[in-house]
Amino acid sequence: MNLKKPMGKYFYKLLLFFIIVSFIPLTIIGFFISGFSNESYKNIIYEQTNNYVLQVHERIDRLIEDYDRSLSTLYQDEQIKKVLLGELSKEESYQDIYEKIYYLMAPKKNKGPAYIINTEGELIFGTHPWTNPYDSKVHNNWGIFRKAIEAEGETVLYAHKYLDPSQNSIVLSMARAIFVENICVGYIIIDIPRTIIADILSYNETTLPFDMILIDQHQYVMINLKNPNEESSFLGQKYQRDMTKAHKDIYWNMNSHKPYLFLKHTSSYTHLETITLVSLDMIIQNNRDVKELILWAGGMSLFICLAIAWFLARNIAHPINELVSAMEDVEKGNLAVRVEFDRRDEIGMLGKSFNHMVERLKLLMNNLIQKQRKIRKSEVKLLQAQINPHFLYNALDSIKWMAKLNQMDEVTHITTHLGKLLRHSINIGDEFTTVEDSFHLIESYLYIQKVRLGDKLKINMHIEEKTLNYRIPKLILQPLVENAILHGFEEMEEECLLEILGYEEKDHIILQVMDNGKGIEEKEIENLYRSIKTDEHIGLYNVDQRVKLYYGRDYGVDILPRAQGGTKATLRIPKEIKDEEV
């Protein structure tokens, strides 16, 4: 069946859904990729910058620590103290002091000028020409000398700027005041040229464009690699604003037309501070590149997603539209409609299930119609066959003669059993009964028959106790017993033996009625199996048809002649507990 119909609302809903589902992840992914790329790049820049700053401070600390050891050695030298006290002349001690300082300074890669002066500003010893830039006599209690005295023999750092006789720019000096019996007798000073520290600050193993500024605790600018003219002054307001905005000494200035990273670090050893500025133009360019890539990739992905969304929506909606049209035809009563889906997915299975359902529905409808017809006919026949008029006449006749013979007890018993039969036969509200109730009814029936036939009727009845609670249709056992008595024992003068058995066999209940009567002809058995009624065995036919209607063609009555004479009627039905629904 090929239904040519325009795409319905479901198709457009699916298409819109697939577009939204594809667009949202693309947007989210693009957003996260952009943010992740930006943050990753910032982390890389921060890590490289921070590592660089830590290396710079480590080198400066090593430099200061190395000079401090030299100062400590000279500070403890007794010969220098005696010269400062005047106990030894500086001319006599010059060579010894020179050798001591030489051996201290010789291993150093970076050598700064070293001076030993007394409190009068007189040079005792110097590795370089002395111009007295400190004016020690005038500023004996000021500047570097005051800091040295206040440190009480500890090394102090003093940031300033001057040119030594060799035209080297000195930006940092280290000094110790020499005390003898708590009296300052002189100073040891080592000057550190700008070039030594600038080389440390400029050493960059990365490709990042660093700008570094070295300041002291008072924000005095010692070195500014990018703008040397800002040296020997205090830190500008621009940097101070960044310091106030910094969180944990880090500030990302992304709002400027030239964004940059501001990073401040303070040495725990020297207390010198560095301010590092890193241009973030590369991040801006990286963001542009990433956004451009995302837009191109997103555009291509969106186009592909649109095509896939249209295909998926059509692939799902089209067969559903076919199913809807087919269902509408079924609603109108057309059970010949079919759908053809050449696919192996769930929709294909749905199409096959629909076709199977229609086929099954058609078959069930036909079977239901036939079954309803048969059930109605069977119910009519059942009502007709419930009480055989001949049996009722014989029972009443027996009661009459018993009454004439004044056998009142027998009359009571036979009327009681006859009443049970009549009550059971007219109670058609419930179609099922138990095996136990059915055998009680047979006992009432056989009691009446035994009154009529006398001692020649011998009955052997055996029922397994575990079968008593199973459900069976009403009035299916009595016709078998009645058939054996009426057609098997009729006109028999000798002993009539009737055996009734009930037992389980796997998932079935077997009920058997056997007699030693005249038997049943093969032709009658064949007619019974072909569902051809006969007047003599209408009861057997009705029982067989009712069982097949209830349980299917695999169940019913099986009639066989016995080798020793007579007939065996076997009834096979499935097990059903009495509380179960059929």
XYZ file of C-alpha atoms in Angstrom, residues 6-582:
577
model
C 1.467 15.548 2.259
C 3.553 15.701 5.406
C 1.381 16.356 8.437
C 1.928 18.404 11.551
C 3.904 15.586 13.130
C 6.603 15.939 10.461
C 7.084 19.649 11.134
C 7.061 19.095 14.878
C 9.752 16.444 14.503
C 11.746 18.682 12.160
C 11.573 21.595 14.592
C 12.462 19.291 17.475
C 15.515 17.872 15.694
C 16.655 21.373 14.679
C 16.367 22.613 18.271
C 18.041 19.474 19.621
C 20.936 19.902 17.189
C 21.216 23.690 17.618
C 21.273 23.700 21.435
C 24.267 21.326 21.767
C 26.145 23.246 19.068
C 25.555 26.511 20.934
C 26.504 25.017 24.283
C 29.566 23.287 22.861
C 30.655 26.478 21.087
C 30.172 28.485 24.268
C 32.138 26.015 26.358
C 34.892 25.632 23.755
C 35.287 29.413 23.590
C 35.269 29.759 27.372
C 37.495 26.739 27.871
C 39.962 27.958 25.256
C 40.051 31.417 26.856
C 40.496 30.028 30.373
C 43.068 27.477 29.225
C 45.095 30.161 27.500
C 44.851 32.404 30.557
C 45.988 29.540 32.770
C 48.921 28.841 30.469
C 49.922 32.519 30.488
C 49.554 32.736 34.262
C 51.570 29.557 34.845
C 54.381 30.673 32.554
C 54.382 34.168 34.030
C 54.298 32.938 37.605
C 57.099 30.434 36.937
C 59.144 33.189 35.342
C 58.580 35.523 38.312
C 59.467 32.790 40.803
C 62.692 32.064 38.901
C 63.578 35.788 38.883
C 63.055 36.071 42.625
C 64.972 32.866 43.215
C 67.977 34.245 41.311
C 67.805 37.621 43.082
C 67.533 35.845 46.446
C 70.554 33.704 45.620
C 72.504 36.808 44.585
C 71.623 38.680 47.782
C 72.243 35.590 49.897
C 75.673 35.120 48.309
C 76.648 38.735 48.992
C 75.248 38.451 52.504
C 77.587 35.556 53.271
C 80.506 37.708 52.156
C 79.299 40.561 54.342
C 78.944 38.194 57.288
C 82.481 36.916 56.844
C 83.948 40.432 56.684
C 81.771 41.545 59.605
C 83.297 38.885 61.818
C 86.887 39.595 60.795
C 88.881 40.869 63.841
C 91.610 42.474 61.740
C 89.050 44.772 60.073
C 87.654 45.744 63.467
C 91.152 46.613 64.759
C 91.821 48.785 61.721
C 88.516 50.618 62.308
C 89.424 51.069 65.981
C 92.887 52.411 64.999
C 94.722 49.559 66.664
C 96.180 48.587 63.291
C 97.128 50.885 60.450
C 95.225 50.412 57.205
C 98.472 50.465 55.205
C 99.835 47.491 57.131
C 96.580 45.566 56.853
C 95.693 46.561 53.293
C 97.186 43.486 51.632
C 95.608 41.042 54.075
C 92.199 42.659 53.738
C 92.534 42.765 49.954
C 93.298 39.034 49.822
C 90.355 38.235 52.081
C 87.943 40.246 49.950
C 89.490 38.869 46.770
C 88.972 35.257 47.863
C 85.393 36.087 48.889
C 84.494 37.872 45.629
C 86.582 35.889 43.132
C 84.189 32.878 42.820
C 81.233 35.153 42.169
C 80.038 35.470 38.629
C 78.546 38.865 39.287
C 80.916 41.101 41.230
C 79.840 44.408 42.713
C 82.050 47.032 44.337
C 82.820 46.452 48.016
C 83.818 49.156 50.509
C 84.861 49.321 54.139
C 84.557 52.777 55.707
C 84.726 54.146 59.222
C 82.181 56.355 60.922
C 84.046 59.473 59.723
C 83.426 58.598 56.094
C 87.049 57.610 55.514
C 87.590 54.727 53.113
C 89.511 51.908 54.791
C 89.367 49.568 51.825
C 87.596 49.502 48.441
C 87.601 47.231 45.433
C 86.752 50.221 43.224
C 87.535 53.926 43.321
C 85.623 55.716 46.099
C 83.616 58.851 45.390
C 81.761 58.801 48.722
C 78.294 58.917 47.115
C 76.743 58.426 50.520
C 78.483 61.446 52.061
C 78.930 59.321 55.116
C 80.268 62.106 57.289
C 77.229 64.296 56.705
C 74.603 61.520 56.581
C 76.098 59.310 59.255
C 72.739 58.966 60.932
C 70.673 58.929 57.770
C 69.934 56.709 54.757
C 71.836 53.498 54.453
C 73.897 54.196 57.593
C 70.870 54.728 59.762
C 69.270 51.497 58.455
C 72.535 49.620 59.111
C 72.808 50.938 62.675
C 69.141 50.121 63.378
C 69.687 46.595 62.078
C 72.328 46.057 64.810
C 74.780 44.058 62.784
C 72.300 42.500 60.337
C 72.473 43.068 56.571
C 70.218 45.771 55.155
C 69.191 46.534 51.579
C 69.072 50.093 50.383
C 67.520 51.103 47.043
C 68.899 54.196 45.366
C 70.582 55.172 42.121
C 73.947 56.705 41.327
C 76.820 56.277 38.890
C 80.072 54.887 40.232
C 83.466 55.993 38.859
C 83.241 53.244 36.226
C 79.901 54.727 35.078
C 78.004 51.716 36.314
C 74.491 52.522 37.487
C 74.110 51.327 41.062
C 70.481 50.609 42.052
C 70.872 48.527 45.207
C 73.384 48.513 48.036
C 73.901 46.052 50.863
C 75.392 47.210 54.137
C 76.279 46.105 57.652
C 77.233 48.260 60.595
C 80.284 46.893 62.468
C 79.854 47.016 66.222
C 82.508 46.605 68.895
C 81.122 46.486 72.402
C 77.811 47.891 71.102
C 79.545 50.858 69.506
C 79.434 51.328 65.736
C 82.970 51.648 64.443
C 82.361 51.400 60.686
C 80.400 49.966 57.765
C 80.778 47.313 55.086
C 78.962 48.175 51.833
C 78.523 46.169 48.627
C 76.953 47.962 45.659
C 74.987 45.980 43.085
C 74.993 47.438 39.560
C 71.794 47.744 37.566
C 73.120 45.497 34.821
C 73.413 42.522 37.193
C 69.781 42.702 38.307
C 68.510 43.732 34.849
C 70.090 40.613 33.376
C 68.219 38.505 35.907
C 64.937 40.268 35.137
C 65.449 39.999 31.383
C 66.194 36.278 31.382
C 63.079 34.836 29.672
C 62.837 31.269 28.404
C 59.237 31.738 27.189
C 57.794 33.548 24.190
C 55.554 35.750 26.334
C 56.201 39.523 26.191
C 57.037 40.316 29.814
C 57.481 43.820 31.238
C 58.960 43.703 34.732
C 59.445 46.379 37.399
C 61.525 45.882 40.555
C 60.528 47.972 43.591
C 61.343 48.023 47.281
C 59.000 47.959 50.262
C 58.250 51.650 49.838
C 57.292 51.249 46.153
C 60.528 52.942 45.062
C 61.239 51.923 41.468
C 64.675 50.367 41.209
C 64.425 48.906 37.697
C 61.798 49.306 34.956
C 62.887 47.308 31.952
C 60.419 48.894 29.526
C 60.561 52.475 30.817
C 63.953 53.156 32.491
C 63.065 56.847 32.807
C 60.548 55.848 35.527
C 63.385 54.523 37.681
C 64.604 56.223 40.868
C 61.050 57.455 41.540
C 58.040 56.083 43.292
C 55.533 53.813 41.574
C 53.053 55.601 39.333
C 49.317 55.837 39.991
C 48.458 53.477 37.121
C 50.299 50.626 38.808
C 48.924 51.554 42.210
C 45.348 51.332 40.822
C 46.077 47.895 39.461
C 47.469 46.852 42.840
C 44.222 47.888 44.556
C 42.158 45.930 42.008
C 44.331 42.836 42.234
C 43.000 39.783 44.015
C 45.803 37.836 45.621
C 48.243 40.067 43.681
C 46.675 39.063 40.332
C 44.612 41.330 38.091
C 43.348 40.571 34.597
C 42.699 43.854 32.842
C 40.468 42.783 29.944
C 38.625 46.098 29.526
C 41.547 48.109 28.259
C 42.155 48.586 24.529
C 45.439 46.816 25.304
C 44.526 44.075 27.812
C 47.242 42.791 30.108
C 47.947 40.613 33.117
C 49.159 42.373 36.260
C 51.100 40.116 38.641
C 52.807 41.283 41.835
C 55.148 39.097 43.845
C 57.048 39.816 47.067
C 60.161 37.933 48.077
C 59.883 36.466 51.543
C 63.700 36.735 51.885
C 64.598 40.176 50.557
C 61.087 41.752 50.722
C 61.768 43.179 47.272
C 58.728 43.234 44.995
C 58.292 42.700 41.292
C 55.422 43.883 39.116
C 55.062 41.880 35.923
C 52.915 43.020 33.042
C 52.047 40.583 30.249
C 50.263 41.691 27.114
C 47.118 39.681 26.424
C 46.871 40.546 22.744
C 47.540 36.898 22.003
C 44.460 35.900 24.029
C 42.328 38.388 22.106
C 43.670 37.013 18.847
C 43.187 33.460 20.081
C 39.592 34.254 21.020
C 38.997 35.713 17.584
C 40.475 32.633 15.956
C 38.467 30.275 18.156
C 35.227 32.185 17.557
C 35.853 32.218 13.828
C 36.561 28.492 13.884
C 33.446 27.866 15.976
C 31.315 29.918 13.572
C 32.629 28.031 10.541
C 32.343 24.647 12.225
C 28.963 25.566 13.728
C 27.637 26.733 10.365
C 28.731 23.547 8.636
C 27.464 21.416 11.512
C 24.141 23.254 11.540
C 23.720 22.713 7.807
C 24.493 19.014 8.221
C 22.162 18.815 11.224
C 19.380 20.469 9.241
C 19.771 17.913 6.474
C 19.877 15.047 8.962
C 16.906 16.509 10.874
C 14.828 16.735 7.680
C 15.769 13.182 6.728
C 15.054 11.764 10.201
C 11.776 13.654 10.530
C 10.617 12.445 7.130
C 11.870 8.927 7.802
C 9.807 8.763 11.003
C 6.761 10.826 10.064
C 6.084 9.304 6.638
C 5.468 5.715 7.801
C 3.483 7.024 10.767
C 1.262 8.937 8.355
C 0.780 5.708 6.425
C -0.153 3.889 9.624
C -2.638 6.626 10.548
C -4.304 6.391 7.127
C -4.400 2.609 7.356
C -5.932 2.753 10.833
C -8.602 5.116 9.549
C -9.463 2.545 6.876
C -9.648 -0.187 9.531
C -11.972 1.993 11.583
C -14.238 2.187 8.542
C -14.334 -1.608 8.420
C -11.740 -2.225 5.696
C -9.806 -5.233 7.027
C -8.027 -5.753 3.705
C -5.764 -2.713 4.177
C -2.017 -3.343 4.579
C 1.146 -1.219 4.962
C 4.467 -1.929 3.262
C 7.589 -0.804 5.140
C 10.866 -1.994 3.671
C 12.867 -1.490 6.863
C 14.116 -3.559 9.797
C 13.874 -1.076 12.644
C 11.101 -0.536 15.184
C 8.903 1.224 12.607
C 9.291 -1.760 10.307
C 8.320 -4.024 13.195
C 5.374 -1.715 13.885
C 4.235 -2.088 10.282
C 4.539 -5.868 10.435
C 2.693 -5.889 13.747
C -0.055 -3.756 12.237
C -0.440 -6.121 9.282
C -0.413 -9.100 11.601
C -2.923 -7.387 13.849
C -5.299 -6.743 10.944
C -4.900 -10.331 9.747
C -5.493 -11.600 13.255
C -8.418 -9.235 13.732
C -9.977 -10.435 10.524
C -9.501 -14.056 11.536
C -10.790 -13.417 15.055
C -13.813 -11.621 13.701
C -14.617 -14.567 11.455
C -13.967 -17.062 14.246
C -15.991 -15.009 16.687
C -18.935 -14.931 14.353
C -18.740 -18.685 13.797
C -18.169 -19.373 17.481
C -21.114 -17.239 18.519
C -23.295 -19.123 16.106
C -22.072 -22.485 17.383
C -22.364 -21.436 21.033
C -25.921 -20.322 20.519
C -26.804 -23.604 18.814
C -24.928 -25.585 21.446
C -26.688 -23.796 24.302
C -30.051 -24.589 22.739
C -29.100 -28.215 22.343
C -27.727 -28.260 25.884
C -30.992 -27.070 27.278
C -32.822 -29.647 25.221
C -30.497 -32.428 26.329
C -30.261 -31.557 30.031
C -33.026 -33.930 31.169
C -34.041 -36.765 28.958
C -37.881 -36.967 29.013
C -37.729 -40.751 28.879
C -35.502 -40.766 31.974
C -37.856 -38.399 33.774
C -40.894 -40.569 32.887
C -39.192 -43.737 34.174
C -38.177 -41.981 37.399
C -41.722 -40.752 38.052
C -43.125 -44.163 37.215
C -40.746 -45.751 39.737
C -41.869 -43.254 42.362
C -45.506 -44.066 41.638
C -45.057 -47.799 42.195
C -42.973 -47.231 45.304
C -45.751 -45.072 46.664
C -48.330 -47.796 45.924
C -46.111 -50.299 47.688
C -45.866 -47.880 50.590
C -42.082 -47.694 50.270
C -41.987 -44.194 51.657
C -38.275 -44.132 52.525
C -37.370 -45.094 48.990
C -39.779 -42.486 47.653
C -38.054 -39.877 49.803
C -34.590 -40.829 48.583
C -35.447 -40.994 44.914
C -37.360 -37.675 44.961
C -34.415 -36.048 46.781
C -31.978 -37.170 44.107
C -34.399 -36.260 41.343
C -34.756 -32.797 42.895
C -30.974 -32.348 42.830
C -30.915 -33.228 39.153
C -33.749 -30.874 38.283
C -32.294 -28.013 40.361
C -28.908 -28.447 38.744
C -30.332 -28.628 35.245
C -32.382 -25.463 35.536
C -29.582 -23.452 37.181
C -27.884 -22.145 34.042
C -26.400 -18.988 35.585
C -22.919 -20.521 35.961
C -21.482 -22.498 33.077
C -18.871 -24.288 35.204
C -18.790 -26.538 38.213
C -16.177 -28.607 40.039
C -15.291 -32.211 39.425
C -16.551 -32.994 42.927
C -19.992 -31.416 42.335
C -20.248 -33.083 38.971
C -19.649 -36.530 40.504
C -22.194 -35.823 43.249
C -24.712 -35.151 40.486
C -23.739 -38.416 38.760
C -24.288 -40.219 42.050
C -27.854 -38.822 42.190
C -28.451 -39.832 38.583
C -27.086 -43.339 39.125
C -29.168 -43.771 42.281
C -32.345 -43.242 40.242
C -31.107 -45.565 37.489
C -30.219 -48.241 40.038
C -33.759 -48.117 41.435
C -35.047 -48.731 37.934
C -32.536 -51.374 36.823
C -32.124 -53.115 40.129
C -29.183 -55.278 41.101
C -28.087 -56.000 37.549
C -26.481 -52.509 37.428
C -23.034 -52.632 38.969
C -21.190 -49.343 39.410
C -17.465 -48.869 39.977
C -16.562 -45.212 40.532
C -13.056 -43.991 41.368
C -12.010 -40.312 41.439
C -8.561 -39.037 42.464
C -8.975 -36.668 45.372
C -6.569 -34.088 43.907
C -8.881 -33.609 40.896
C -11.964 -32.673 42.930
C -11.368 -28.907 42.963
C -10.713 -28.507 39.235
C -13.291 -26.680 37.126
C -15.176 -28.353 34.303
C -18.197 -27.285 32.259
C -21.564 -28.272 33.719
C -23.415 -31.303 32.442
C -20.566 -32.785 30.417
C -20.225 -36.030 32.405
C -23.915 -36.959 32.760
C -24.476 -37.334 28.983
C -21.600 -39.858 28.847
C -23.089 -41.918 31.710
C -26.582 -41.608 30.273
C -25.348 -42.732 26.847
C -23.729 -45.847 28.391
C -26.919 -46.817 30.268
C -29.461 -46.036 27.557
C -27.547 -47.352 24.539
C -25.161 -49.807 26.156
C -27.373 -51.610 28.701
C -30.721 -51.384 26.930
C -32.330 -54.819 26.514
C -29.435 -56.505 28.410
C -30.509 -59.276 30.778
C -27.078 -60.057 32.134
C -25.072 -57.976 34.592
C -24.455 -54.362 33.523
C -21.058 -53.076 34.636
C -20.417 -49.290 34.588
C -16.979 -47.843 35.470
C -16.380 -44.124 36.011
C -12.822 -42.821 36.493
C -11.336 -39.384 37.131
C -7.593 -38.649 37.307
C -4.797 -36.251 36.335
C -2.521 -36.699 33.360
C 0.181 -33.968 33.141
C -1.715 -30.694 32.547
C -5.033 -32.406 31.821
C -8.001 -33.944 33.611
C -9.172 -37.309 32.260
C -12.768 -38.417 32.852
C -13.676 -41.905 31.567
C -16.968 -43.759 31.361
C -16.728 -47.459 30.423
C -19.488 -50.055 30.037
C -19.805 -53.699 29.020
C -22.881 -53.014 26.885
C -23.546 -53.635 23.234
C -20.994 -51.000 22.139
C -21.080 -48.336 19.418
C -20.628 -48.925 15.714
C -17.574 -47.597 13.865
C -19.797 -45.577 11.519
C -21.362 -43.747 14.435
C -17.915 -42.943 15.843
C -16.805 -41.569 12.446
C -19.940 -39.437 12.215
C -19.311 -38.125 15.696
C -15.733 -37.122 14.801
C -17.017 -35.405 11.647
C -19.455 -33.484 13.875
C -22.468 -35.124 12.248
C -25.272 -35.404 14.712
C -27.196 -38.589 15.197
C -30.432 -38.922 17.124
C -29.017 -41.686 19.259
C -25.880 -39.891 20.422
C -26.834 -36.204 20.464
C -25.583 -35.992 24.085
C -22.084 -37.143 23.128
C -22.039 -34.730 20.206
C -23.076 -31.769 22.368
C -20.443 -32.564 25.019
C -17.698 -32.838 22.402
C -18.681 -29.563 20.736
C -18.949 -27.651 23.988
C -15.497 -28.768 25.154
C -13.972 -27.779 21.819
C -15.647 -24.380 21.965
C -14.300 -23.766 25.452
C -10.781 -25.173 25.118
C -9.973 -25.672 21.444
C -9.770 -28.489 18.917
C -7.224 -30.452 20.982
C -9.833 -31.309 23.618
C -13.136 -33.173 23.581
C -14.617 -36.678 23.740
C -12.759 -39.739 22.467
C -15.036 -42.804 21.784
C -13.445 -46.230 21.445
C -14.884 -49.760 21.454
C -13.536 -52.044 24.161
C -11.887 -55.348 23.225
C -13.890 -57.259 25.869
C -17.094 -55.584 24.673
C -18.750 -52.309 25.400
C -17.596 -48.723 24.919
C -15.035 -46.403 26.521
C -15.747 -42.671 26.391
C -12.780 -40.516 27.403
C -13.155 -36.781 28.097
C -9.941 -34.684 28.094
C -9.973 -31.091 29.381
C -7.217 -28.765 30.716
C -6.683 -28.199 34.419
C -8.411 -25.169 35.905
C -8.711 -24.432 39.620
C -12.246 -23.491 40.576
C -11.359 -19.846 41.426
C -9.677 -19.183 38.072
C -11.305 -17.193 35.300
C -11.763 -18.889 31.960
